[in-house]
Short mmCIF file of C-alpha atoms in Angstrom, two decimals:
data_model
loop_
_atom_site.label_atom_id
_atom_site.label_comp_id
_atom_site.label_asym_id
_atom_site.label_seq_id
_atom_site.Cartn_x
_atom_site.Cartn_y
_atom_site.Cartn_z
CA MET A 115 80.01 145.00 153.90
CA LYS A 116 82.88 142.65 153.09
CA LYS A 117 83.96 142.74 156.72
CA ILE A 118 80.51 141.53 157.79
CA ILE A 119 80.61 138.73 155.27
CA TYR A 120 83.95 137.57 156.64
CA LEU A 121 82.49 137.59 160.15
CA PHE A 122 79.76 135.24 158.91
CA PHE A 123 82.36 132.77 157.80
CA PHE A 124 84.01 132.98 161.26
CA ALA A 125 80.62 132.12 162.79
CA LEU A 126 80.59 128.91 160.69
CA VAL A 127 84.11 127.97 161.89
CA PRO A 128 84.25 126.98 165.58
CA ILE A 129 86.68 129.06 167.64
CA PHE A 130 88.34 126.66 170.04
CA THR A 131 91.61 125.39 171.46
CA ILE A 132 92.74 122.39 169.48
CA SER A 133 95.75 120.10 169.33
CA GLN A 134 96.57 120.85 165.72
CA ASP A 135 96.43 123.65 163.18
CA ILE A 136 93.47 123.52 160.77
CA ILE A 137 93.90 124.83 157.21
CA TYR A 138 90.52 125.74 155.67
CA LYS A 139 90.67 125.79 151.82
CA ASN A 140 88.44 127.88 149.62
CA ASP A 141 86.42 124.82 148.69
CA LYS A 142 85.49 124.38 152.41
CA SER A 143 87.66 121.31 152.82
CA GLU A 144 90.05 121.19 155.76
CA ILE A 145 93.49 119.89 156.46
CA LYS A 146 94.50 118.96 160.04
CA ALA A 147 98.14 119.98 160.04
CA ASN A 148 101.14 121.28 161.82
CA VAL A 149 102.13 124.43 159.98
CA ILE A 150 105.92 124.63 159.61
CA GLU A 151 106.53 127.75 157.53
CA ILE A 152 104.59 130.37 155.51
CA THR A 153 106.50 131.90 152.61
CA GLU A 154 105.40 134.52 150.08
CA ASP A 155 103.51 131.97 147.96
CA LEU A 156 103.27 128.74 149.97
CA ILE A 157 102.13 127.28 153.25
CA LYS A 158 104.46 124.43 154.30
CA TYR A 159 103.02 121.86 156.70
CA LYS A 160 103.03 118.29 157.85
CA LYS A 161 99.88 116.28 158.25
CA HIS A 162 98.89 116.14 161.90
CA ASP A 163 98.61 112.36 161.84
CA GLN A 164 102.06 112.08 160.10
CA PRO A 165 104.45 114.17 162.24
CA ASP A 166 107.41 112.38 160.80
CA GLY A 167 106.00 112.37 157.26
CA PRO A 168 106.99 114.53 154.29
CA LEU A 169 106.83 118.30 154.30
CA ARG A 170 103.96 119.36 152.08
CA ASN A 171 103.10 122.59 150.32
CA ILE A 172 99.81 124.35 149.48
CA ASN A 173 99.48 127.58 147.52
CA LYS A 174 98.34 130.48 149.68
CA ASN A 175 95.78 131.44 146.96
CA ASP A 176 94.00 128.11 147.68
CA VAL A 177 93.60 128.80 151.44
CA PHE A 178 91.03 130.98 153.07
CA ILE A 179 92.06 130.82 156.70
CA ILE A 180 94.24 128.96 159.20
CA ILE A 181 93.04 128.38 162.74
CA TYR A 182 96.12 127.60 164.84
CA LYS A 183 96.20 125.23 167.82
CA ASP A 184 96.20 128.15 170.22
CA GLY A 185 92.95 129.46 168.79
CA THR A 186 94.46 132.34 166.78
CA GLN A 187 93.48 132.83 163.18
CA GLU A 188 95.22 133.98 160.00
CA LEU A 189 93.12 135.07 157.03
CA PHE A 190 94.61 134.68 153.56
CA ASN A 191 92.03 134.91 150.80
CA GLN A 192 89.75 137.93 151.35
CA ASN A 193 88.01 137.38 148.02
CA ASN A 194 86.90 133.76 148.91
CA PRO A 195 83.92 132.88 146.71
CA VAL A 196 82.51 130.72 149.52
CA GLN A 197 81.23 133.90 151.13
CA THR A 198 78.81 134.66 148.29
CA GLU A 199 77.64 131.11 147.60
CA ASN A 200 74.14 132.01 148.90
CA GLU A 201 72.76 134.55 146.42
CA ASN A 202 71.10 136.51 149.17
CA LEU A 203 74.19 136.90 151.39
CA ASN A 204 74.76 140.28 149.79
CA GLU A 205 72.15 141.49 152.31
CA PHE A 206 74.59 140.98 155.31
CA ASP A 207 75.01 144.68 155.72
CA GLN A 208 71.33 144.73 156.78
CA GLU A 209 69.94 143.92 160.20
CA ASN A 210 69.78 140.25 161.25
CA ALA A 211 66.45 138.47 161.54
CA THR A 212 65.45 136.80 164.85
CA ILE A 213 64.08 133.25 165.06
CA TYR A 214 62.34 131.94 168.20
CA PHE A 215 62.67 128.17 168.49
CA VAL A 216 59.75 127.14 170.79
CA GLN A 217 59.65 123.48 171.87
CA TYR A 218 56.86 121.88 173.79
CA ALA A 219 57.90 118.35 172.95
CA ALA A 220 59.82 116.30 175.58
CA PRO A 221 62.83 114.89 173.65
CA ASN A 222 66.12 116.60 173.14
CA PHE A 223 66.28 117.83 169.55
CA GLU A 224 69.35 119.35 167.80
CA TYR A 225 69.03 122.35 165.55
CA PHE A 226 71.13 123.60 162.60
CA HIS A 227 71.38 126.70 160.46
CA ASN A 228 72.87 125.91 157.02
CA ASP A 229 76.09 124.02 157.77
CA LYS A 230 76.46 124.65 161.45
CA TYR A 231 74.97 123.32 164.69
CA ILE A 232 73.27 126.12 166.69
CA GLY A 233 71.78 124.45 169.78
CA ARG A 234 69.41 122.04 171.41
CA LEU A 235 66.21 122.16 173.49
CA ASN A 236 64.29 119.93 175.89
CA LYS A 237 60.63 119.99 176.89
CA LYS A 238 58.86 123.37 177.27
CA SER A 239 61.67 125.69 176.54
CA TYR A 240 62.83 128.04 173.77
CA PHE A 241 65.90 129.84 172.52
CA VAL A 242 66.42 132.92 170.39
CA TYR A 243 68.65 132.85 167.35
CA GLU A 244 69.88 135.72 165.27
CA CYS A 245 70.11 134.85 161.61
CA PRO A 246 71.25 136.80 158.49
CA PRO A 247 68.40 137.84 156.25
CA GLY A 248 67.65 136.19 152.91
CA LYS A 249 67.49 132.52 152.01
CA GLN A 250 68.60 130.13 154.77
CA VAL A 251 68.16 126.50 155.53
CA ILE A 252 66.98 125.69 159.08
CA TRP A 253 66.84 122.01 160.05
CA ALA A 254 66.57 119.69 163.02
CA SER A 255 67.73 116.19 163.74
CA SER A 256 66.25 113.22 165.51
CA GLU A 257 65.42 109.76 164.06
CA ASN A 258 64.24 111.91 161.13
CA LYS A 259 65.58 115.12 159.63
CA GLU A 260 63.17 118.03 159.34
CA ILE A 261 64.00 121.01 157.01
CA LEU A 262 62.64 124.53 156.64
CA TYR A 263 63.61 126.72 153.74
CA THR A 264 63.37 130.32 154.75
CA ASP A 265 63.43 133.73 153.18
CA LEU A 266 63.94 136.13 156.05
CA LYS A 267 63.57 139.93 155.87
CA PRO A 268 66.10 142.18 157.65
CA GLY A 269 65.05 142.82 161.21
CA GLY A 270 62.14 140.37 161.00
CA ASN A 271 61.00 138.19 163.91
CA TYR A 272 59.91 134.58 163.24
CA ILE A 273 58.61 131.71 165.29
CA ILE A 274 59.30 128.00 164.75
CA TYR A 275 57.12 125.70 166.89
CA ILE A 276 58.68 122.32 167.54
CA ASP A 277 56.63 119.24 168.22
CA ALA A 278 57.28 115.46 168.20
CA THR A 279 55.55 112.61 166.35
CA MET A 280 55.96 108.86 166.90
CA GLY A 281 59.01 107.30 165.24
CA PHE A 282 60.32 103.74 165.02
CA TRP A 283 63.14 103.94 167.64
CA LYS A 284 62.57 107.45 168.98
CA ASN A 285 60.38 110.45 168.38
CA HIS A 286 60.49 112.38 165.13
CA VAL A 287 61.02 116.11 165.25
CA ARG A 288 58.54 118.36 163.50
CA LEU A 289 59.16 122.05 162.72
CA GLN A 290 56.16 124.28 162.13
CA PRO A 291 56.46 127.95 161.14
CA VAL A 292 54.03 130.12 163.00
CA ASP A 293 52.57 133.54 162.30
CA GLU A 294 49.69 135.58 163.74
CA ARG A 295 47.18 134.02 161.37
CA ASP A 296 47.61 130.72 163.20
CA THR A 297 46.00 132.06 166.37
CA GLU A 298 46.23 128.90 168.48
CA LEU A 299 49.91 128.15 167.92
CA TYR A 300 50.85 131.82 167.93
CA ASN A 301 49.26 132.35 171.34
CA LYS A 302 50.78 129.13 172.69
CA ALA A 303 54.28 130.20 171.60
CA LEU A 304 53.76 133.73 172.81
CA SER A 305 52.68 132.48 176.26
CA MET A 306 55.91 130.63 176.69
CA ILE A 307 58.07 133.47 175.39
CA SER A 308 56.36 135.98 177.72
CA SER A 309 56.50 133.78 180.78
CA LYS A 310 59.95 132.18 180.62
CA SER A 311 63.55 133.22 179.97
CA PRO A 312 65.15 131.73 176.88
CA VAL A 313 67.65 128.92 177.11
CA ILE A 314 71.09 130.29 176.55
CA GLN A 315 73.14 128.07 174.26
CA LYS A 316 76.66 127.72 175.60
CA GLN A 317 79.32 128.69 173.06
CA LYS A 318 81.71 125.92 174.17
CA GLU A 319 79.04 123.29 173.60
CA ILE A 320 78.23 124.79 170.15
CA ASN A 321 81.95 124.70 169.24
CA ASP A 322 82.39 121.13 170.47
CA MET A 323 79.24 119.92 168.70
CA ASN A 324 80.32 121.53 165.41
CA ILE A 325 83.59 119.62 165.66
CA ARG A 326 81.99 116.31 166.67
CA LEU A 327 79.22 116.50 164.04
CA SER A 328 81.25 118.05 161.20
CA ALA A 329 81.01 115.04 158.90
CA PHE A 330 77.32 114.54 159.69
CA ILE A 331 76.53 118.20 159.09
CA ARG A 332 78.47 118.34 155.80
CA GLU A 333 76.71 115.15 154.52
CA HIS A 334 73.24 116.40 155.30
CA PHE A 335 73.65 120.06 154.27
CA ASP A 336 75.21 119.06 150.95
CA PHE A 337 72.02 117.05 150.35
CA TYR A 338 69.51 119.76 151.44
CA ASN A 339 71.19 122.78 149.92
CA PRO A 340 71.05 121.75 146.18
CA VAL A 341 67.31 121.21 146.64
CA TRP A 342 67.05 124.80 147.87
CA LYS A 343 68.96 126.13 144.88
CA SER A 344 67.16 124.05 142.27
CA ASP A 345 64.88 125.91 139.87
CA ASN A 346 62.31 123.15 140.25
CA ASN A 347 62.00 123.55 144.03
CA LYS A 348 60.70 126.98 144.95
CA VAL A 349 58.78 126.06 148.13
CA ILE A 350 59.54 128.46 150.92
CA ASN A 351 58.34 127.42 154.36
CA ILE A 352 59.02 130.74 156.07
CA THR A 353 58.30 133.82 153.93
CA PRO A 354 59.13 137.44 154.74
CA ASP A 355 55.51 138.33 155.51
CA MET A 356 55.44 135.79 158.36
CA ASP A 357 57.30 138.37 160.52
CA VAL A 358 55.45 138.55 163.88
CA GLY A 359 57.06 141.80 165.04
CA PRO A 360 58.95 142.35 168.26
CA LEU A 361 58.11 139.75 170.98
CA ASN A 362 60.11 141.09 173.91
#
């Protein structure tokens, strides 16, 4: 089970070739560095933007993982509390849920799961996304930000219908959960899923976008996530019983 939890963290950290080493601390902050030496207790490095600057030290117990400039990884803290921040992540040993993002609207919208970018869609297309069960935050970005708080059952299948409404400068994105009780939207989504192949999100683009949008994602997810955890906010937009069963 712990191994699967670690793999989830790797999914949140883009795997790519970069020009510097990146040290990810247990608190999710990162240091762009050139790692010089690793001793029994310390990681010695120089800041990437200060190659002639002082040699710095960080305790290995404060570091979760280093991703080196060649794309290789070194895991340090296997008891990182970040992995269990979501109270439902202890269900990772169960089967993933599947979410169908079905978009009829014309604009390009960007989609996110918790604190990572997962893809984009244009008019009349859909993509399929595997998601750990339990409580998750699904959100989309345009001129507005649209958020769905979800509680997914292991192995469940869920549909999110995406539409657009008028905005000030550009269209607003609208996310609408769909189940079989909403006959019109369910049949509309099912018609697309059964007649077209899904858009395959390119891993390189996902990695690049997670890098480019890292500050934007962190800012917005840090805002949405406390709302989800608050005892005063128990609204769930996608509940386990909205599972529509296998669609393919």
